[in-house]
PDB file of C-alpha atoms in Angstrom:
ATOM      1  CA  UNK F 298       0.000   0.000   0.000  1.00 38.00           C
ATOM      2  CA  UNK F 299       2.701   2.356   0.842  1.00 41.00           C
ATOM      3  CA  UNK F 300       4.179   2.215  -2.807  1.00 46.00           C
ATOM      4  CA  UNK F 301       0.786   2.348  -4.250  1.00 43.00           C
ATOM      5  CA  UNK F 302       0.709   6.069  -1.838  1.00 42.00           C
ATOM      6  CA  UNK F 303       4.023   6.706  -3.186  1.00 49.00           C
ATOM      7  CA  UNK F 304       2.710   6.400  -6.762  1.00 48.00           C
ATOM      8  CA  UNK F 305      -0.635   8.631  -5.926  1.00 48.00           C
ATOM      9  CA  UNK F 306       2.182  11.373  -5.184  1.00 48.00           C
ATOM     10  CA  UNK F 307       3.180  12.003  -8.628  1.00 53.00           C
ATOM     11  CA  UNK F 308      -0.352  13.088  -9.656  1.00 53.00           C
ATOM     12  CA  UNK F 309       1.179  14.464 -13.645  1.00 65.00           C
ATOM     13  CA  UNK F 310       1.238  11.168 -16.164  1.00 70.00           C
ATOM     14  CA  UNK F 311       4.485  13.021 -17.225  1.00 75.00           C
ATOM     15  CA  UNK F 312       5.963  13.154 -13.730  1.00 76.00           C
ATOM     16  CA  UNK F 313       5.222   9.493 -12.961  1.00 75.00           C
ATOM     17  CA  UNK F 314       6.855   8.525 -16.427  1.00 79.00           C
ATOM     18  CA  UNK F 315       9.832  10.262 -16.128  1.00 83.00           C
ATOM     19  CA  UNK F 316      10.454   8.475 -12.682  1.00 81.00           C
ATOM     20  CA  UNK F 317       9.851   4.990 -14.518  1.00 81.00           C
ATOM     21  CA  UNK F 318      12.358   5.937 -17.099  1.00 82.00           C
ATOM     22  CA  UNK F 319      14.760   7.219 -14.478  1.00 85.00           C
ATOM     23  CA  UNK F 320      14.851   4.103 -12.064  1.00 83.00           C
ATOM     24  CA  UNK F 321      15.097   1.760 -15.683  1.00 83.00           C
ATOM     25  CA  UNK F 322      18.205   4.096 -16.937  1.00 85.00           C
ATOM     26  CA  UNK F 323      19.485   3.283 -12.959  1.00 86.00           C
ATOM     27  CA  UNK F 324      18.829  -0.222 -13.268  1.00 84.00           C
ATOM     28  CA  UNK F 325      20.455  -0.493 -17.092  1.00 80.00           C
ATOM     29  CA  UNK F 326      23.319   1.453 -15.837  1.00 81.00           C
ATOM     30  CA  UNK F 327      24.014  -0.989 -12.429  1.00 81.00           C
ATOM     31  CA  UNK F 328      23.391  -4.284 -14.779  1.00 79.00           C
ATOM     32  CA  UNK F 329      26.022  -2.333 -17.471  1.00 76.00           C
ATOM     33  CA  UNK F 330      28.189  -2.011 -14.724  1.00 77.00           C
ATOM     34  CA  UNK F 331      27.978  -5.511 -13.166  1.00 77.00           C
ATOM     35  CA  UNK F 332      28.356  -7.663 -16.164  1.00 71.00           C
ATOM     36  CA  UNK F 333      31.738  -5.819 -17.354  1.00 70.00           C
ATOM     37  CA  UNK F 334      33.140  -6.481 -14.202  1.00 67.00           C
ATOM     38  CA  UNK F 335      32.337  -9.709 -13.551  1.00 70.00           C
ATOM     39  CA  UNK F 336      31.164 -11.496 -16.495  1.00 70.00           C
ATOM     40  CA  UNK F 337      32.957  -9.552 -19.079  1.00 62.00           C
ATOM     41  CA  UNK F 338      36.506  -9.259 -17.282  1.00 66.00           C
ATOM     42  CA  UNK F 339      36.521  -5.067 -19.326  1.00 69.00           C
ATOM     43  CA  UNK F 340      36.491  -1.784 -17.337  1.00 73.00           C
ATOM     44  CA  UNK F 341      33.084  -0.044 -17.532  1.00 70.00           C
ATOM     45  CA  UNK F 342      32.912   2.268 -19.370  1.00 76.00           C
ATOM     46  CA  UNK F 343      30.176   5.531 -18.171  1.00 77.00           C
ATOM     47  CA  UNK F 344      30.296   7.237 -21.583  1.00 81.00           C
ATOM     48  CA  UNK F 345      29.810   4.404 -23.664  1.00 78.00           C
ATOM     49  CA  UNK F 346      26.619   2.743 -21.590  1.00 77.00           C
ATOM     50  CA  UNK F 347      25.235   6.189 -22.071  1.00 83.00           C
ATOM     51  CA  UNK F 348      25.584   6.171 -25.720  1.00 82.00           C
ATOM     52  CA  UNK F 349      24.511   2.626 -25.882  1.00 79.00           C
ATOM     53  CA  UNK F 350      21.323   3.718 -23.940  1.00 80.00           C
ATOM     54  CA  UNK F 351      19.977   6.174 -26.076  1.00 83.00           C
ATOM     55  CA  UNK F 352      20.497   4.288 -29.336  1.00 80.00           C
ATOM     56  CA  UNK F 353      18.873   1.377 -27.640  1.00 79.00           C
ATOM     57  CA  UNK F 354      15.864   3.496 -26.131  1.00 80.00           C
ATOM     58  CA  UNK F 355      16.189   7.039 -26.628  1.00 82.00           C
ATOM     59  CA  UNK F 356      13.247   6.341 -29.405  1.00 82.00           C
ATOM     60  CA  UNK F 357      11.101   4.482 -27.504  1.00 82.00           C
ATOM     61  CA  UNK F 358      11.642   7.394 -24.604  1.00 83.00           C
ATOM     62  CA  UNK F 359      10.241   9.592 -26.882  1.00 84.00           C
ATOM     63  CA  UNK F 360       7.895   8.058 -28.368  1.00 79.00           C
ATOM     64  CA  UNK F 361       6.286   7.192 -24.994  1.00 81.00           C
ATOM     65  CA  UNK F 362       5.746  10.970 -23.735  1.00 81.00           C
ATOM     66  CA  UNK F 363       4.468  11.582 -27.109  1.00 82.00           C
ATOM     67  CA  UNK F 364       2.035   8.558 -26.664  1.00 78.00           C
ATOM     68  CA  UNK F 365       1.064   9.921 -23.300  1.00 74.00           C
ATOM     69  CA  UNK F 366       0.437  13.099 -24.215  1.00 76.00           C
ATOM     70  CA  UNK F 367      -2.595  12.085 -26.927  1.00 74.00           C
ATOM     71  CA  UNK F 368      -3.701   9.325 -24.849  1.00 67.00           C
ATOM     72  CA  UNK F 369      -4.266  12.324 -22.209  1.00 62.00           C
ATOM     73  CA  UNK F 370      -6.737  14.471 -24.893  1.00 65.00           C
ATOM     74  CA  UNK F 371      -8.350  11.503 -26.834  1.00 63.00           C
ATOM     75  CA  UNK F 372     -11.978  10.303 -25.420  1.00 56.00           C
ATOM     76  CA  UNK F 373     -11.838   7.187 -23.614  1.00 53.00           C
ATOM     77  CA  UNK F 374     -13.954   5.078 -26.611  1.00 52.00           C
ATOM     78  CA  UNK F 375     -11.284   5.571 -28.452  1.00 60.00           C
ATOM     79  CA  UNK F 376      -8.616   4.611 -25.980  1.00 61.00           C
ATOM     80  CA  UNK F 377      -8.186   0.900 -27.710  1.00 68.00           C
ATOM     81  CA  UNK F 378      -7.471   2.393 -31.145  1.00 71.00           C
ATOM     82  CA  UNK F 379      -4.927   4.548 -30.069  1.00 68.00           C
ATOM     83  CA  UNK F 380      -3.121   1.829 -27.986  1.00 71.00           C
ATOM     84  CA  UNK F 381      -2.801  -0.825 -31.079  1.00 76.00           C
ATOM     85  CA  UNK F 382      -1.886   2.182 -33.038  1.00 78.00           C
ATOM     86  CA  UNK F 383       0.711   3.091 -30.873  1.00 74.00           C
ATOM     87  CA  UNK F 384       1.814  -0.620 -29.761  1.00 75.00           C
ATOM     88  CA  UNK F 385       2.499  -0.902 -33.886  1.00 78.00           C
ATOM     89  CA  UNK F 386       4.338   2.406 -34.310  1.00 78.00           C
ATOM     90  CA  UNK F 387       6.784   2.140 -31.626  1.00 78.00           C
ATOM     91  CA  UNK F 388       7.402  -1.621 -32.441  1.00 78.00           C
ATOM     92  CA  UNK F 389       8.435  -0.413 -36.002  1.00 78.00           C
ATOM     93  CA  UNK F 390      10.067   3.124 -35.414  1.00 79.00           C
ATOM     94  CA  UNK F 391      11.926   2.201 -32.615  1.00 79.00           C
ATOM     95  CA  UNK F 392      13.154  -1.123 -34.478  1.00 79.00           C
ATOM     96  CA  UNK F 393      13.778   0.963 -37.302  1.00 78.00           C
ATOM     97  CA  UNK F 394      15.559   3.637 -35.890  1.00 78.00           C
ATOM     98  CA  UNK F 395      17.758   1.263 -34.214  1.00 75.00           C
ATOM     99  CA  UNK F 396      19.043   0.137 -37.464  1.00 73.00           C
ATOM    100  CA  UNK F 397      19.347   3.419 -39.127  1.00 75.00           C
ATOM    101  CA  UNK F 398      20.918   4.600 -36.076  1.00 74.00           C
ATOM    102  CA  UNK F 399      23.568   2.084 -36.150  1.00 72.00           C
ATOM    103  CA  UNK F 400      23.878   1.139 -40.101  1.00 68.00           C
ATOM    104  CA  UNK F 401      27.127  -0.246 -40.280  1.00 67.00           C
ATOM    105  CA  UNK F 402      26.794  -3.093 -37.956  1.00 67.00           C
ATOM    106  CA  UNK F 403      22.732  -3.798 -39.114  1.00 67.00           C
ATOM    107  CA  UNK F 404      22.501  -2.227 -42.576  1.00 60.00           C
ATOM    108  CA  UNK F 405      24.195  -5.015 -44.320  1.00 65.00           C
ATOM    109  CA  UNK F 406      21.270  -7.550 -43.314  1.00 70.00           C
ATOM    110  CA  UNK F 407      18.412  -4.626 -43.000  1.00 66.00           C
ATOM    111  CA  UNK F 408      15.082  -7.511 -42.995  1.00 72.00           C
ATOM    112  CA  UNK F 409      17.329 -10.382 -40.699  1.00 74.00           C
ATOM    113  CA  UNK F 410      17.958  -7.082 -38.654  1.00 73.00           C
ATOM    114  CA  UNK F 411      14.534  -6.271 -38.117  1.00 72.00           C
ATOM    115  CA  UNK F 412      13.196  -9.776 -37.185  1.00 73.00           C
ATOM    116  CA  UNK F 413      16.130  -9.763 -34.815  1.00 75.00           C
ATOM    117  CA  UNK F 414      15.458  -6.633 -32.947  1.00 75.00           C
ATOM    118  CA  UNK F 415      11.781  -7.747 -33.142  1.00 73.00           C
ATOM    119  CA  UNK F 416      11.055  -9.723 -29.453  1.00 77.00           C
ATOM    120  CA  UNK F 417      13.028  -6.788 -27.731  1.00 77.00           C
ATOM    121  CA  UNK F 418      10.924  -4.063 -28.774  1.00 78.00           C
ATOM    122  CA  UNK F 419       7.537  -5.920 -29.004  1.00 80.00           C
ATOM    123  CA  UNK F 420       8.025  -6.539 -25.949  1.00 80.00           C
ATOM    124  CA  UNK F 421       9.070  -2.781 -24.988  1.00 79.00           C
ATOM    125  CA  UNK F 422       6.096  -1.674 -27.009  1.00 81.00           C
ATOM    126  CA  UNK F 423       3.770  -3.823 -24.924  1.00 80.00           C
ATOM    127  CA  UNK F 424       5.432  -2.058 -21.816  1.00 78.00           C
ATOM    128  CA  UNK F 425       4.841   1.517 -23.404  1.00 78.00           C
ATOM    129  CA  UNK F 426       1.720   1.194 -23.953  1.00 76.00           C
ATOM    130  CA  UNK F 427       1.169  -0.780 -20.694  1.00 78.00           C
ATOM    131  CA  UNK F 428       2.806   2.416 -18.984  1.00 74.00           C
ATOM    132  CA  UNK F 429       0.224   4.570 -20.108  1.00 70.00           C
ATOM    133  CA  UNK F 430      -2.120   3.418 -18.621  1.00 67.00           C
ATOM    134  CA  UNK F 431      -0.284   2.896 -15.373  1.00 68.00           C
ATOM    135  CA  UNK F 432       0.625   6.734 -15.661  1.00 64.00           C
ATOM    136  CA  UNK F 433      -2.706   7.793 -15.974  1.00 61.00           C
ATOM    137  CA  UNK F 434      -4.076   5.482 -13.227  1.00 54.00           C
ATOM    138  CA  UNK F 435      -4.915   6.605  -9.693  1.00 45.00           C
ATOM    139  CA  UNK F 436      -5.226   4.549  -6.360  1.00 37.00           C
ATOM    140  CA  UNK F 437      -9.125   4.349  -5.289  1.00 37.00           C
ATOM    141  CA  UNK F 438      -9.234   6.201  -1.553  1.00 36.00           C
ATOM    142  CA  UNK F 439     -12.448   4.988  -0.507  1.00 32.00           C
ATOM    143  CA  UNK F 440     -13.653   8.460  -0.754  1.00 31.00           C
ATOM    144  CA  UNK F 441     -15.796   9.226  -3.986  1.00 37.00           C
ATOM    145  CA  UNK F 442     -19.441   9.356  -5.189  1.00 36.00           C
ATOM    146  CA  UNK F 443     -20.593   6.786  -3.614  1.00 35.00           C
ATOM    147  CA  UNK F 444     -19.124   8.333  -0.232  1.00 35.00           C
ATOM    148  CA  UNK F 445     -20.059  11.376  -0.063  1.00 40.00           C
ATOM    149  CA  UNK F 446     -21.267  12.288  -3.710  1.00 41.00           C
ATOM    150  CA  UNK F 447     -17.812  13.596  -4.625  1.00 45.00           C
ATOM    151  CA  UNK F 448     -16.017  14.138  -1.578  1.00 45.00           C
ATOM    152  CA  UNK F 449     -12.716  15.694  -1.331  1.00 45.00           C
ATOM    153  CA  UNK F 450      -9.414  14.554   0.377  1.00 47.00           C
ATOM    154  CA  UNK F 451      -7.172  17.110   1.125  1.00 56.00           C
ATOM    155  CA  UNK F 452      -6.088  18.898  -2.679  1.00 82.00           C
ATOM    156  CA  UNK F 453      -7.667  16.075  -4.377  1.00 83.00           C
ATOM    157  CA  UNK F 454     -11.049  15.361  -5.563  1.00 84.00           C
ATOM    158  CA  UNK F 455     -12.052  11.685  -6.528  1.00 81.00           C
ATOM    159  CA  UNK F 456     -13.424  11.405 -10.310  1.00 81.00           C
ATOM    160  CA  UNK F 457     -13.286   8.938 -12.604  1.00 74.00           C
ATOM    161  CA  UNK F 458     -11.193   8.903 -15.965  1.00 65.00           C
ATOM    162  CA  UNK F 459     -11.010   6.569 -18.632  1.00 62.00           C
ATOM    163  CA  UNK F 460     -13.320   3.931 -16.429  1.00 64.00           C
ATOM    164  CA  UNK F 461     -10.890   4.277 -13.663  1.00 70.00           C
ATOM    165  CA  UNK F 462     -10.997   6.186 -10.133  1.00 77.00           C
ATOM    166  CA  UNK F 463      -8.964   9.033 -10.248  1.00 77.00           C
ATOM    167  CA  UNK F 464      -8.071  11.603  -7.553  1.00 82.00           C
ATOM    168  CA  UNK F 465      -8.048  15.135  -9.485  1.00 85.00           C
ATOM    169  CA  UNK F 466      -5.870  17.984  -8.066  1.00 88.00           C
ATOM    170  CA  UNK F 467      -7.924  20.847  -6.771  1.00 90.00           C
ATOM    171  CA  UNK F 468      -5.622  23.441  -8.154  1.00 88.00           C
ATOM    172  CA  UNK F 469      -6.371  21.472 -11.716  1.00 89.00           C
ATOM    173  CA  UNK F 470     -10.199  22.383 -11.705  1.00 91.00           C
ATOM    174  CA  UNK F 471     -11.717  25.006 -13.249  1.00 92.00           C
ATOM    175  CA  UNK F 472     -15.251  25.107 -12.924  1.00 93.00           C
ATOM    176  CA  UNK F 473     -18.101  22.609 -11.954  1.00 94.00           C
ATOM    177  CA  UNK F 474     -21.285  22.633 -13.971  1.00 93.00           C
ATOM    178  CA  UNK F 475     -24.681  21.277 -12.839  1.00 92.00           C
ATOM    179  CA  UNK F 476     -25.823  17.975 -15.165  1.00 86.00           C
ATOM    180  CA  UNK F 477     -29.469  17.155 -13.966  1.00 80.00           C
ATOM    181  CA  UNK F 478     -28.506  14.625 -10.735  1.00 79.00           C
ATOM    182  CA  UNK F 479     -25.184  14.736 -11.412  1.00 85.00           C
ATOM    183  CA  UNK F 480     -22.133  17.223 -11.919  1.00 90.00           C
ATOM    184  CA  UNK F 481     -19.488  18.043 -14.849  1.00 90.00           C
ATOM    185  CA  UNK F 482     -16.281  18.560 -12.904  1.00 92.00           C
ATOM    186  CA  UNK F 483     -14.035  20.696 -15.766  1.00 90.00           C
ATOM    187  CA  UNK F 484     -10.128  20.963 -16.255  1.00 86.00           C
ATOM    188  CA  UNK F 485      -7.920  21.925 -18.760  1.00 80.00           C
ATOM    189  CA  UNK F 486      -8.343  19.165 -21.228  1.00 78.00           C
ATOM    190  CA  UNK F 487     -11.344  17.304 -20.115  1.00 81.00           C
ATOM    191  CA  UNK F 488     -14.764  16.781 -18.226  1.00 84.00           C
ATOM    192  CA  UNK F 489     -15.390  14.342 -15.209  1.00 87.00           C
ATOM    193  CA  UNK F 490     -18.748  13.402 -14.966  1.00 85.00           C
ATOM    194  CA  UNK F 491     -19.694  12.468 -11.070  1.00 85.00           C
ATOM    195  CA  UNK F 492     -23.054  11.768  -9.307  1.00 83.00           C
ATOM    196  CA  UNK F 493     -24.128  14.591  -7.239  1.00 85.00           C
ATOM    197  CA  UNK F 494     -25.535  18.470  -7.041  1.00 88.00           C
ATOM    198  CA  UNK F 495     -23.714  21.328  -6.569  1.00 89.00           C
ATOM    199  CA  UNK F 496     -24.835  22.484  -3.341  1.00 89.00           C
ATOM    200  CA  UNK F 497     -23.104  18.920  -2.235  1.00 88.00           C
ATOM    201  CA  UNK F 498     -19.964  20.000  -3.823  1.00 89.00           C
ATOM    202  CA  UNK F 499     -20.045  23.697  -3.066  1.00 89.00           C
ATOM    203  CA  UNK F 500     -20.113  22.554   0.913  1.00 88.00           C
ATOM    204  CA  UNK F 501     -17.288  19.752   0.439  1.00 85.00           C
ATOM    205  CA  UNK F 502     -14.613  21.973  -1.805  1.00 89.00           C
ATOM    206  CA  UNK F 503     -12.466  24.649   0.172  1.00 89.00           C
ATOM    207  CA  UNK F 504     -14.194  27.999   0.018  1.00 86.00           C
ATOM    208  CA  UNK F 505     -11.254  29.641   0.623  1.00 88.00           C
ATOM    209  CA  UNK F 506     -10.722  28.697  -2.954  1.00 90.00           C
ATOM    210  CA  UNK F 507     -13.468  27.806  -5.439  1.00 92.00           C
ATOM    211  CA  UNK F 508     -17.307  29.733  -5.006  1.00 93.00           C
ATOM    212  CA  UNK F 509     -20.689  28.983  -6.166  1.00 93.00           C
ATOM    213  CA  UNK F 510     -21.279  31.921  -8.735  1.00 93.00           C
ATOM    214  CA  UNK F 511     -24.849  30.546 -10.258  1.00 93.00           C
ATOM    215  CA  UNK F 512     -27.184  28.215  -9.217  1.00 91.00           C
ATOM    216  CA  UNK F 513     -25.451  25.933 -11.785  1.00 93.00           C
ATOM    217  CA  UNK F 514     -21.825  26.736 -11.420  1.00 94.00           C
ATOM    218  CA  UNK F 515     -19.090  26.690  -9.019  1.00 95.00           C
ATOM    219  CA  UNK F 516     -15.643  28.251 -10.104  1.00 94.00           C
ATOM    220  CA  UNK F 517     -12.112  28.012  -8.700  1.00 93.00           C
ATOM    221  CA  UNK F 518     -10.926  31.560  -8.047  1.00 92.00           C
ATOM    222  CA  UNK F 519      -7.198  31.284  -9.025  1.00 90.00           C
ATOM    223  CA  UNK F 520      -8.346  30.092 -12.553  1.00 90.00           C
ATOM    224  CA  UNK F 521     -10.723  33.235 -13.292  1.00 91.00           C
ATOM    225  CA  UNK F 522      -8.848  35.679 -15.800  1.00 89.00           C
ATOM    226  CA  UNK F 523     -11.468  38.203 -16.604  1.00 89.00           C
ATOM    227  CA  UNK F 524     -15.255  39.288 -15.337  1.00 89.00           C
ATOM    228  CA  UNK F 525     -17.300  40.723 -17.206  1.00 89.00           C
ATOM    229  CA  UNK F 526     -21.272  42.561 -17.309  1.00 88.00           C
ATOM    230  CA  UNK F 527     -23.729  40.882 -19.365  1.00 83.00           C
ATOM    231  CA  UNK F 528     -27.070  41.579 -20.023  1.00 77.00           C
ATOM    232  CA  UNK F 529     -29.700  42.240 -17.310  1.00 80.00           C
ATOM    233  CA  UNK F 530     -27.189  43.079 -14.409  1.00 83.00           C
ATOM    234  CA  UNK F 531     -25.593  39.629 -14.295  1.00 89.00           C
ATOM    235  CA  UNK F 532     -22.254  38.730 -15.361  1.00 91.00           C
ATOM    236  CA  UNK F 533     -19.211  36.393 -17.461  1.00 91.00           C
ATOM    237  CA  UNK F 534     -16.182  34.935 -16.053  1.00 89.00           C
ATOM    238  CA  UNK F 535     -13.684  33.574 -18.034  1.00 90.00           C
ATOM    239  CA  UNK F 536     -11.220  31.313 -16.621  1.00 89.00           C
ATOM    240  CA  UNK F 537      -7.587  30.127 -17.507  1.00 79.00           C
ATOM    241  CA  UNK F 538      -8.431  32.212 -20.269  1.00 72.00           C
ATOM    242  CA  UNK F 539     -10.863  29.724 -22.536  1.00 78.00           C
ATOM    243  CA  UNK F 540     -13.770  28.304 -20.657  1.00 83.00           C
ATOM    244  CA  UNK F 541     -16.844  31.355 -19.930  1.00 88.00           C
ATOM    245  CA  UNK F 542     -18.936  30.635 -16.921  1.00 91.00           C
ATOM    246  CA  UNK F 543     -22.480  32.799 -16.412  1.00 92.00           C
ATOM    247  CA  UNK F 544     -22.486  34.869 -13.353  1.00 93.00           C
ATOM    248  CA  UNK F 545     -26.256  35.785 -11.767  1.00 92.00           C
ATOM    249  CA  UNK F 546     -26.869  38.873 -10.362  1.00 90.00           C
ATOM    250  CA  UNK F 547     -27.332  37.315  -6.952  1.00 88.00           C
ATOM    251  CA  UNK F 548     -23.444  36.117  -6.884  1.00 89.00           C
ATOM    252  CA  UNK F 549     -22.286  38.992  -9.112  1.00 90.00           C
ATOM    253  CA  UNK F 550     -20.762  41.696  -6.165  1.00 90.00           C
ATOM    254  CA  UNK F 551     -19.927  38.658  -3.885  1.00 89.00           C
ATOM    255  CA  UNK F 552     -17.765  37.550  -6.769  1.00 90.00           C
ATOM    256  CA  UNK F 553     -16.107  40.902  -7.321  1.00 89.00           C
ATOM    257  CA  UNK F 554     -15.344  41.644  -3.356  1.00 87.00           C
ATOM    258  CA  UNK F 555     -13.656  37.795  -3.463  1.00 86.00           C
ATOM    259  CA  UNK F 556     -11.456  38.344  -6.402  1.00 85.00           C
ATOM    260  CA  UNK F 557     -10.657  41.968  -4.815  1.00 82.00           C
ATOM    261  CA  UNK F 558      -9.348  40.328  -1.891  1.00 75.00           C
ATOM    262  CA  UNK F 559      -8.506  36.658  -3.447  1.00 62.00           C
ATOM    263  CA  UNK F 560      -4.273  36.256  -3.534  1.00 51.00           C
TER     264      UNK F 560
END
């Protein structure tokens, strides 16, 4: 449980990816190290191992933050498509690049080179694509719709993303919307949708930091970039500088006395 916590701590995909990479570039370096000492009988050499490691998986390194970063903005139905499209590309550009990279010793033989190099980067493919989803998935915290419609643990709030639990960073959230009996809970890039109302969430989030502004919407202060007077004494807010939220008259000078005093 405690490395599952340790996991939840890295809430970024990104974050939790580079640490994967860096403890397998620690481990590659300690087994480089090992088996020219003592199964070799040759000095190890730091600069070389290096070199070796980014010809062997500097392509796959990249290809898996680039894989991350659409699986991140693509809707979850098409989560499948994307992951046999990407198991196939980085299976053949990796492979690929791998010979390019080092012609001399593989261009003479280009086809027997491929098949070769094929196990070891199916096999890394299967674990890129694999690490996706392990980067985007969050530890359940028994605290979530069906606790408390939405409840909130410290900076996180429990949603659910791509049919997984998943506990969203407060800071991340820019507005909630009201959806009939349930809620739209709105970040950057997507929408969570979650059982409950938004009085329910108004009186669980921090109001030091997010206020109901409608009788529909709830906002998190830090994200609003502009307010605005609309039509029959109400108002717009616009936050992080794309998303426009309606502002009734009823929550209009409330709104304006927080942001005057909101750091």
């Amino acid at each position: 449980m405690a490395n599952f916590l340790a996991w939840q701590y890295w809430s970024s995909p990104y974050a939790r990816s580079a640490v994967v990479w860096f403890a397998f570039f620690l481990l590659y370096n300690f087994y480089c190290f090992f088996w020219r000492h003592y199964i070799g009988g040759v000095q190890y050499d730091f600069v070389d191992s290096q070199t070796f490691w980014v010809k062997e998986w500097g392509t796959v390194l990249l290809l898996s933050f680039a894989g991350l970063a659409l699986v991140e903005r693509i809707p979850a139905n098409h989560l499948i498509s994307l992951s046999v499209i990407g198991f196939g590309a980085v299976c053949l550009v990796s492979s690929t690049s791998r010979v390019l990279i080092d012609y001399e010793f593989y261009g003479g033989n280009w086809g027997g080179s491929l098949v070769g190099l094929a196990p070891k980067y199916l096999m890394a493919s299967v674990l890129v694509v694999a690490g996706w989803w392990a980067c985007l998935l969050q530890l359940p915290q028994g605290i979530g719709p069906e606790a408390e419609s939405g409840s909130s643990q410290g900076d996180t709030l429990q949603v659910e993303h791509l049919g997984v639990p998943k506990s969203l960073p407060l800071d991340h959230i820019q507005y909630i919307a009201a959806a009939g009996n349930y809620v739209e809970i709105h970040d950057k890039f997507h929408s969570y949708i979650q059982r409950g109302t938004i009085k329910q969430f108004a009186d669980i989030l921090p109001d030091t930091r997010f206020m109901r502004v409608h009788r529909s919407y709830i906002i998190n202060l830090a994200k609003v970039t502009q307010l605005s007077n609309a039509e029959n004494g109400a108002a717009n807010v616009l936050l992080g500088g794309e998303h426009k939220v309606a502002v009734s008259k009823t929550y209009k000078n409330a709104l304006k006395n927080r942001l005057a005093h909101h750091v």
